[in-house]
Structure formats: C-alpha cells, structure tokens
Coordinates of C-alpha atoms and ligand atoms in Angstrom, one line a residue:
X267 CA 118.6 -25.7 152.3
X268 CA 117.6 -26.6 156.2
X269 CA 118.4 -30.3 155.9
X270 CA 122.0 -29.4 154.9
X271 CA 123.5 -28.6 158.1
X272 CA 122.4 -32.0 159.7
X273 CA 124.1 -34.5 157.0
X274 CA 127.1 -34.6 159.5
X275 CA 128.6 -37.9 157.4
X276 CA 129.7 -39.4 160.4
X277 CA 131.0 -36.3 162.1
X278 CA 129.5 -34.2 165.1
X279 CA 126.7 -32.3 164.2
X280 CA 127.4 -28.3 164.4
X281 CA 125.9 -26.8 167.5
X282 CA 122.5 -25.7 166.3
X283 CA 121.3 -24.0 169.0
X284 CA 124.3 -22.2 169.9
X285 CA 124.7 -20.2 166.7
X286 CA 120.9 -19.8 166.8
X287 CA 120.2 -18.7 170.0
X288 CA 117.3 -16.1 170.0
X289 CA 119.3 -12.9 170.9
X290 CA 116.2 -11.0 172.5
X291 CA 113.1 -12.3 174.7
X292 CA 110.0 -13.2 172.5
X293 CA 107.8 -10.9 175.2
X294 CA 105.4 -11.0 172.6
X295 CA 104.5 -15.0 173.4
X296 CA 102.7 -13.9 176.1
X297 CA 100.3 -11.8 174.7
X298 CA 99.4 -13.6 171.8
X299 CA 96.1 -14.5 173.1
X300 CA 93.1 -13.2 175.5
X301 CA 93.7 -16.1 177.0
X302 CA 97.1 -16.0 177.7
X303 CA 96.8 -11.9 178.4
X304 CA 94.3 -12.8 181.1
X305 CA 97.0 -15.2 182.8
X306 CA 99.8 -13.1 182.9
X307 CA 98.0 -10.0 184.2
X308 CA 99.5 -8.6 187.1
X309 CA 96.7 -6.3 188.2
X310 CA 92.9 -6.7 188.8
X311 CA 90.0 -4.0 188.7
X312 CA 87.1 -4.8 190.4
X313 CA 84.1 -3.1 191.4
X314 CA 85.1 -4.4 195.4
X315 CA 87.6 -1.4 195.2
X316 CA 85.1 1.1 194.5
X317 CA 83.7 3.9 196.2
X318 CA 81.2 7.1 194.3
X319 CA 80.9 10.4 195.7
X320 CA 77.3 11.8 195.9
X321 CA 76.4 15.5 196.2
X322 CA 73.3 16.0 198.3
X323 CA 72.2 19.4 198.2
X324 CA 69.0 21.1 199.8
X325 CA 65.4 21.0 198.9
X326 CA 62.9 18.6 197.5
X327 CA 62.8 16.5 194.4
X328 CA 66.6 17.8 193.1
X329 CA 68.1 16.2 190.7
X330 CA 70.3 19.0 188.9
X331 CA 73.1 17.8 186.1
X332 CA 76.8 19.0 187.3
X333 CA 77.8 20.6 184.2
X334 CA 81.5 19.9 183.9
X335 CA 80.7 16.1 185.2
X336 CA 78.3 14.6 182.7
X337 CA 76.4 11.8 184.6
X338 CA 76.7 13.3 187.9
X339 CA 73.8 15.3 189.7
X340 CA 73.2 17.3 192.9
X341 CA 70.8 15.1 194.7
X342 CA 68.1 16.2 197.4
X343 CA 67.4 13.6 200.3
X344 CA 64.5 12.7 199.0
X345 CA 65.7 11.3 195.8
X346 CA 68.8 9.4 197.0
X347 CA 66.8 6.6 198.0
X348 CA 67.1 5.4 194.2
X349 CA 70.5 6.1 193.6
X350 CA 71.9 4.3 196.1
X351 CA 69.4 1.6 195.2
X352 CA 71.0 1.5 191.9
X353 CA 74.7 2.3 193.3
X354 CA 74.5 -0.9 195.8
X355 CA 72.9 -2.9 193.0
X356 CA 76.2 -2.8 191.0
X357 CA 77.6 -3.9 193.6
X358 CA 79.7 -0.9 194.6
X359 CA 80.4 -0.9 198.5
X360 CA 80.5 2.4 199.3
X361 CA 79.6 6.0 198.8
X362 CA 81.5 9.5 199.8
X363 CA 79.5 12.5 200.8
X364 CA 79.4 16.0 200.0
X365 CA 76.7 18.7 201.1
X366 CA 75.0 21.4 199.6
X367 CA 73.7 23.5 202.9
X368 CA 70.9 26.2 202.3
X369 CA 73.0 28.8 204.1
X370 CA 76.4 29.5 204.4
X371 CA 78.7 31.2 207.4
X372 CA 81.6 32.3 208.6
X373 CA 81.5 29.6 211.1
X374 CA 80.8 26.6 208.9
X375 CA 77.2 25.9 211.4
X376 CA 75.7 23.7 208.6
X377 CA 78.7 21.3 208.8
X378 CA 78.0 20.2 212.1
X379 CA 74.2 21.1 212.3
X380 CA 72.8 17.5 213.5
X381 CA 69.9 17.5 210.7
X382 CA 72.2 19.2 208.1
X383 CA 71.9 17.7 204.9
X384 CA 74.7 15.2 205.0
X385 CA 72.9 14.3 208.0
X386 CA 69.9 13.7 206.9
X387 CA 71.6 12.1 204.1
X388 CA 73.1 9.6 205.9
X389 CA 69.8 8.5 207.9
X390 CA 67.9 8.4 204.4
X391 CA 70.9 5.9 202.8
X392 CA 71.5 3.9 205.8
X393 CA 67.6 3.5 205.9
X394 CA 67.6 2.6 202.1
X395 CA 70.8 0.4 201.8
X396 CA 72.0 -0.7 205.4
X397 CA 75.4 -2.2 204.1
X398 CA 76.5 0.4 201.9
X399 CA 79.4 1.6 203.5
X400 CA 78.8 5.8 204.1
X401 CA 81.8 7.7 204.0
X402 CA 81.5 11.7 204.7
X403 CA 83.8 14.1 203.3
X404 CA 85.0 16.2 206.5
X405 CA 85.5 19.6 205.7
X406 CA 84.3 23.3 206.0
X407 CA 84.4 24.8 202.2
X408 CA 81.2 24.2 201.7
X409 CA 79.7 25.7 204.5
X410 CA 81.7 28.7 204.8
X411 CA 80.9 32.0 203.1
X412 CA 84.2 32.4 202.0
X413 CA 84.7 28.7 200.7
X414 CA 87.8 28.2 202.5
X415 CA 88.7 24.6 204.5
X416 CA 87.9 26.2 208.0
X417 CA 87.4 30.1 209.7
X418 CA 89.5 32.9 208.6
X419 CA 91.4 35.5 210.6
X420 CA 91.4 39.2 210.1
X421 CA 94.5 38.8 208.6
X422 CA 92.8 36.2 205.7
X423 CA 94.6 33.5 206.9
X424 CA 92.6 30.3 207.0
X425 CA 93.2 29.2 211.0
X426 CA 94.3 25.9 211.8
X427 CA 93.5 25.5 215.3
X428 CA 90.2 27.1 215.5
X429 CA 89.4 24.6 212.3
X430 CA 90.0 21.4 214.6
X431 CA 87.4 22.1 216.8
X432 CA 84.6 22.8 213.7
X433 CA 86.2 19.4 212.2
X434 CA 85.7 17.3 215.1
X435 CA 82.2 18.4 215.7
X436 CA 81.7 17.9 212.3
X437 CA 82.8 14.3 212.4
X438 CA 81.3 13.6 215.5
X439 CA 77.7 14.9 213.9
X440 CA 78.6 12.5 211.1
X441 CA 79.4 9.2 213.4
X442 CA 76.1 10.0 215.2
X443 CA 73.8 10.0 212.4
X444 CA 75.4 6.9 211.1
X445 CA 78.4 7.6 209.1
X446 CA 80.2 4.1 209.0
X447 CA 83.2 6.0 208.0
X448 CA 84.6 9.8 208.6
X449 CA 87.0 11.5 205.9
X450 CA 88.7 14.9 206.8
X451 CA 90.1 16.8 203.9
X452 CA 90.7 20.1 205.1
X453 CA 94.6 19.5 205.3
X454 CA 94.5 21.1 209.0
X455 CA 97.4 19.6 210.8
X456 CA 96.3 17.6 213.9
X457 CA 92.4 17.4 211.8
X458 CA 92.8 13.3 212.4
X459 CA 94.5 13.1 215.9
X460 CA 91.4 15.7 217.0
X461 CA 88.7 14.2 215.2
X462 CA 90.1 10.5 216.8
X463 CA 89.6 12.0 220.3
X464 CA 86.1 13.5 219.7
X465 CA 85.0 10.4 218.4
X466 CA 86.4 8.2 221.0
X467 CA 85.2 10.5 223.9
X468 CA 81.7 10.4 222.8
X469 CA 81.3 6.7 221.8
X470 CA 82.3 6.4 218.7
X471 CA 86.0 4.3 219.1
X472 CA 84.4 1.8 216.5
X473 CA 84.1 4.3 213.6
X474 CA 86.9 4.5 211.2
X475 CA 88.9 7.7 209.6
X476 CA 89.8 7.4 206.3
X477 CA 92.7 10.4 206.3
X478 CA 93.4 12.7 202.9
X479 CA 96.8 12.8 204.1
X480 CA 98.7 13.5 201.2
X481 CA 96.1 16.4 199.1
X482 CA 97.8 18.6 196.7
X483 CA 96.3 22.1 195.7
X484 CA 94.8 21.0 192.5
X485 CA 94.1 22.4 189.6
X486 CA 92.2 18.8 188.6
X487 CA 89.8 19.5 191.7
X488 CA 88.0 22.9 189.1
X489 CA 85.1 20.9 188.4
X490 CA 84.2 19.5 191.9
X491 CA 84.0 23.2 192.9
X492 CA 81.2 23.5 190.3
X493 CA 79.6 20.9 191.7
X494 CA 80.3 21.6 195.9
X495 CA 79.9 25.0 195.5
X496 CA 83.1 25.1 197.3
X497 CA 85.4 27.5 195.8
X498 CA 86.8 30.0 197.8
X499 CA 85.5 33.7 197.4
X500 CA 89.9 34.9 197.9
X501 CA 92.8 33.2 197.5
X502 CA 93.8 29.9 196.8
X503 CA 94.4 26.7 199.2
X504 CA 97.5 26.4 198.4
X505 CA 98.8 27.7 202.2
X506 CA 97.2 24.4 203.5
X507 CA 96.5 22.3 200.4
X508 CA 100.2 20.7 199.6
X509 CA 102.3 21.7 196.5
X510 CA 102.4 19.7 193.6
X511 CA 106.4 19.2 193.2
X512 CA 106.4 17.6 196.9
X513 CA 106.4 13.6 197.5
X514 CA 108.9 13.5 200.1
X515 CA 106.4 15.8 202.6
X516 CA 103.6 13.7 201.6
X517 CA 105.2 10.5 203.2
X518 CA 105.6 12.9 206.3
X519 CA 101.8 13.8 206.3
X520 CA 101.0 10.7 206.4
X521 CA 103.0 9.5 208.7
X522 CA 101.6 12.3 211.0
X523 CA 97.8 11.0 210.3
X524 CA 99.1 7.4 210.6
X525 CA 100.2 8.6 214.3
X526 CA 97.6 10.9 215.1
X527 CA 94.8 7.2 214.2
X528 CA 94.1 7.2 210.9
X529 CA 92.6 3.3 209.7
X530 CA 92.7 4.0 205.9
X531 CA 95.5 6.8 204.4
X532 CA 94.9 8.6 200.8
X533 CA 96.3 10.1 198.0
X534 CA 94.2 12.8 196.4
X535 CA 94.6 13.2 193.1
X536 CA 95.8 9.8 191.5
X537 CA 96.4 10.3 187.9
X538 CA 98.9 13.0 188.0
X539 CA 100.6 11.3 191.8
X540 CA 100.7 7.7 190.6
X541 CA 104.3 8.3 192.0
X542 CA 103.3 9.6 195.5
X543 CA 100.7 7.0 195.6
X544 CA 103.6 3.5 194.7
X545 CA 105.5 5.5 197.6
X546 CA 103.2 5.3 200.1
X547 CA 102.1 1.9 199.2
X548 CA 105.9 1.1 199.2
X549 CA 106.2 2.9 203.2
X550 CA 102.8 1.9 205.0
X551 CA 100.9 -1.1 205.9
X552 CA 97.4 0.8 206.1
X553 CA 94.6 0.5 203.4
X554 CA 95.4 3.0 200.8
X555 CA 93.0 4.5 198.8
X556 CA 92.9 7.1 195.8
X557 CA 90.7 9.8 194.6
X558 CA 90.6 9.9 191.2
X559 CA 89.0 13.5 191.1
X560 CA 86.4 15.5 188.7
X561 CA 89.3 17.6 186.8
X562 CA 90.5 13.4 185.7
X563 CA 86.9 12.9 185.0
X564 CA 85.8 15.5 183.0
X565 CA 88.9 15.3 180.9
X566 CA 88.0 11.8 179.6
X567 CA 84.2 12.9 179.2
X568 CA 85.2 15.8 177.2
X569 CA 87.7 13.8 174.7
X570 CA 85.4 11.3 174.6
X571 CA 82.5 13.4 173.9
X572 CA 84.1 14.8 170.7
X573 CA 85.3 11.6 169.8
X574 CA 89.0 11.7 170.9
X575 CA 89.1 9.1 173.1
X576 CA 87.5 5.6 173.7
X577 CA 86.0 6.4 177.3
X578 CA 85.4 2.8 178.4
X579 CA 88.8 2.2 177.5
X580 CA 90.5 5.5 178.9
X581 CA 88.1 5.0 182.1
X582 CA 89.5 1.4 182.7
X583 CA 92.7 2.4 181.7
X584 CA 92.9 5.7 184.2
X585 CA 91.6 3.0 186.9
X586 CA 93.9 0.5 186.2
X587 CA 97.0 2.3 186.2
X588 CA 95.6 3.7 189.9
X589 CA 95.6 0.7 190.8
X590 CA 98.8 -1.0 189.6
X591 CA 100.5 2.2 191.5
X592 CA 99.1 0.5 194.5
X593 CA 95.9 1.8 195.4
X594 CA 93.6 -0.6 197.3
X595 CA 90.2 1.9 197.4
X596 CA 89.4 3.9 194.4
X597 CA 87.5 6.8 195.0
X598 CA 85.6 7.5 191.3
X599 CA 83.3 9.3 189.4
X600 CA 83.8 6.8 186.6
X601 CA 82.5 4.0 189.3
X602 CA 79.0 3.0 188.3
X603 CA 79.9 3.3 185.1
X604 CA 83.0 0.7 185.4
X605 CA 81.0 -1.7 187.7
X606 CA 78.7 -2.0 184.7
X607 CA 82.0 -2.5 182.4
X608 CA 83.4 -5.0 184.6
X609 CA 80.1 -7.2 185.0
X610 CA 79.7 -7.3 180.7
Ligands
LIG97 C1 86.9 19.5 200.1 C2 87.2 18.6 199.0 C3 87.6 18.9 197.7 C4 87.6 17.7 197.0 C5 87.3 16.7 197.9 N1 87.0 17.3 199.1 C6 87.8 20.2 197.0 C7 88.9 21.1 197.4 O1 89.7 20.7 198.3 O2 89.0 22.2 196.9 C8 87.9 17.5 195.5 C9 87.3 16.3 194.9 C10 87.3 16.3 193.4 O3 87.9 17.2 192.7 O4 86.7 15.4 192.8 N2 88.0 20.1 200.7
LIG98 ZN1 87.6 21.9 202.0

C-alpha cells in the first residue's frame, strides 16, 4: 500500500526521497519528444555548409551518368548553365571543380591552358550564377598522361618541385578566369606557400586557398577516378598522398599549409578521419572543411539501391556526424540532394 508509509502517528515521516533516489539518470526524458529532441540537439546541418563538386568535361551538349556515382554526370560547358541554376536555387553556396581536358600530357598543359575547360567553366558559371562561390580543384592527375598529381622523373618518381611551378600556374589560370576560391590537392609540399606567391604577385592577394592539407591515399577516392579520369597509368599515390594510420603528421601538414597562407584547411576523407578532422578542429582557428568523397557516396547509393539502407537517413546521418566532428564546410556529393531534405 503507498499511503502506508506516510501514516507517521505523530512521528517523523521516513525519508522518502532518500531511500528512493533514482540510482541512474533518466537520459531518456530528453528524448521523449520531437520537440524536446529538437532542443537538446547539439549539432545543426544546414545547406549554408555545403559545397558540390561538378565534373566538366569536353565537348558540346554532355551530359554522361558517372556510373559508380548515381546522380552525378560529366558536364560540358554548355550545359552547366542549368545545373548551377538548379544547384544555387537550393540554396547551396558553392561548387568545386574538376576537368575533363580533350588531351592529355606529360606536362599537365590543359591544367593551366587559359581557355581549358575548367576555364571556360568558370566564365560560363560565374556568367550564369554570379554569387555562387567557384572553387577549383588544383591538381595535375587529370591532365597528365600518366594520371599522377604532377610530372614524373625517369626514375617514376612523381617530382615535387617541378609540380609547384605547374600548380601555381594552374591556380593563377584559375584566379584569372574568376575562380573566387583555389583548392590544391596534389599533396606537393610547399603547393600552398607557391601558389600564395603566384597569386599575390600577379594580382590576385584577394583570392582565397582552401588547402587539402591533411589527404590520405584512399581507397574511398575509386569512384572519383571513374569519374576524373584521374587514375594513374603506375603506381599508387601513396609516396605523396598520406597514410591512413597517421593523425599526428596530419596536424603537421597542416600546420605547414596554415604557414605557408592557407584561408580554409581540410580533411579529405571525413567518414573514415572523423578523428583527424575533431583534431584539427581541436588545434586551429581556420575554417575547416571536409570532403566527404565518392567511395562514402557510392556506398550509401549502393546499400540503398538494394534496399539495405534508408539513404535519406544514412546521407543525413554520414553529414551529421561530419559535422559534429567539427567540420564547418562539407564538401558532398549527397549536397543537392540534402538541401532538398533539409528544406521538407
Ligand atoms: C585530385 C583529387 C582526387 C579527389 C579530389 N581531388 C583524387 C585523387 O587524389 O586520387 C578525390 C575526390 C573523391 O574521391 O570524391 N588529386
Ligand atoms: Zn591529383
């Protein structure tokens, strides 16, 4: 009987909520409701954070599915002028650039050919969409025959020095046809402090570098190769690229791009280097972005293709947890798609 405890007759009543104290925290109270779940949550998604790589390729009227990337295509010039229509319409702020050249060298010449087709690209979006932020992926793998990050020595080894210079002119082609934002991802060391003085020498102090400081030699970055037609014809990246086991040496390449000018640092991938990316959140003051690669996205298209997997659910939860790890910009296949999730 409840009432029995509190006929005290006169004397004290027994200390209730002493012998009843709750002996665990009811975390549960919290997340009894949407509600309540919406006030307690610690981290936001939003479609501010976003930023969707484009592949412009060569020739007219392209438009050419990327098989292992459902929903992504290989654009010609001419047809970007409605994507980026659509892309600034969901109110995504930026876009990241790769190209598709119609030759290939050993020198990498249609990376820093001033009407190449990220080039051209740019002048086509900028005309289109003036204040969609255009970011350019920096490197030489897909202009080189070999599909390494910059020229190779007789000896096969991929050289850093001679890559600088092809980066910086590469960058500075970029800035002049409009790039609001340069992104080297060759892994070259001194690519940002080299790139910084090209710019600044030839009028450019006002455009921004956006570093892939810490990239690992990924097996998550199969699919982009597909759609770049960037792997490389020997070898592997891994003498530039960094190894997976390492997060102590990615605080130090960053810290090297941070010195050499870098305005925004990165983490490339996120999913599997959630714990590289809360370290460098945890060591640096700059913007820090993420690029949640095509190996992250094809393996929620493919589960949810065969019905494994909720993708809407996986896709907000891979982006999410990106952010939560501290992530400011995330760079995202999945990002029209999650604008659209966000704004339902
Ligand atoms: C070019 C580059 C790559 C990616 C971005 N820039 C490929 C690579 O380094 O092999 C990968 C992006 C992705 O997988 O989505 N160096
Ligand atoms: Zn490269």
């Amino acid at each position: 009987m409840a009432t029995r405890t509190r006929r005290t007759n006169g004397k004290a009543a027994p200390a209730a909520s002493t012998a009843q104290a709750a002996p665990f925290a009811r975390l549960r109270r919290t997340r009894a409701s949407a509600g309540l779940r919406r006030l307690v949550r610690e981290t936001e998604l939003s479609v501010d954070s976003f930023i969707y790589p484009l592949f412009v390729t060569h020739g007219k009227n392209v438009r050419a599915p990327i098989a292992p990337m459902p929903g992504c295509y290989q654009l010609s010039v001419d047809n970007l002028r409605r994507e980026v229509r659509e892309i600034a319409g969901l109110g995504i702020p930026g876009v990241l650039l790769f190209g598709l050249p119609p030759r290939k060298d050993s020198e990498a010449s249609g990376a820093y050919d001033d009407s190449g087709v990220v080039q051209e690209a740019i002048r086509a979006i900028k005309d289109a969409e003036p204040n969609l932020v255009v970011t350019t992926d920096v490197c030489l793998c897909e202009y080189t025959d070999h599909g390494h990050c910059g020229p190779v020595t007789g000896a096969g080894q991929v050289n850093n020095d001679a890559s600088l210079e092809l980066l910086a002119r590469t960058a500075l082609s970029h800035a002049r046809a409009g790039a609001d934002l340069v992104a080297p991802s060759a892994m070259m060391d001194g690519q940002v402090q080299a790139i910084r003085a090209a710019l600044d020498a030839d009028g450019f102090a006002m455009t921004p570098i956006m570093a892939y400081a810490a990239k690992y030699a990924s097996s998550f970055f199969g699919p982009f190769r597909v759609a770049a037609d960037s792997a490389p014809q020997f070898g592997d990246r891994r003498s530039y690229q960094m190894d997976p086991p390492n997060v102590r040496e990615a605080l130090r390449e960053i810290e090297d791009d941070v010195a050499g000018g870098a305005d925004i640092i990165m983490v490339k991938p996120a999913l599997a280097y959630l714990d590289v990316i809360a370290a460098a959140r945890s060591r640096f003051d700059l913007p820090l972005a993420a690029y949640n690669v095509s190996g992250e996205y094809a393996m929620v298209k493919a589960a949810a293709a065969n019905g494994w997997i909720d993708e809407r659910r996986a896709a907000l939860e891979v982006l999410t947890a990106i952010r939560r790890a501290g992530a400011g910009i995330l760079i995202t296949y999945h990002a029209k798609d999650a604008a659209r999730w966000l704004a339902e």
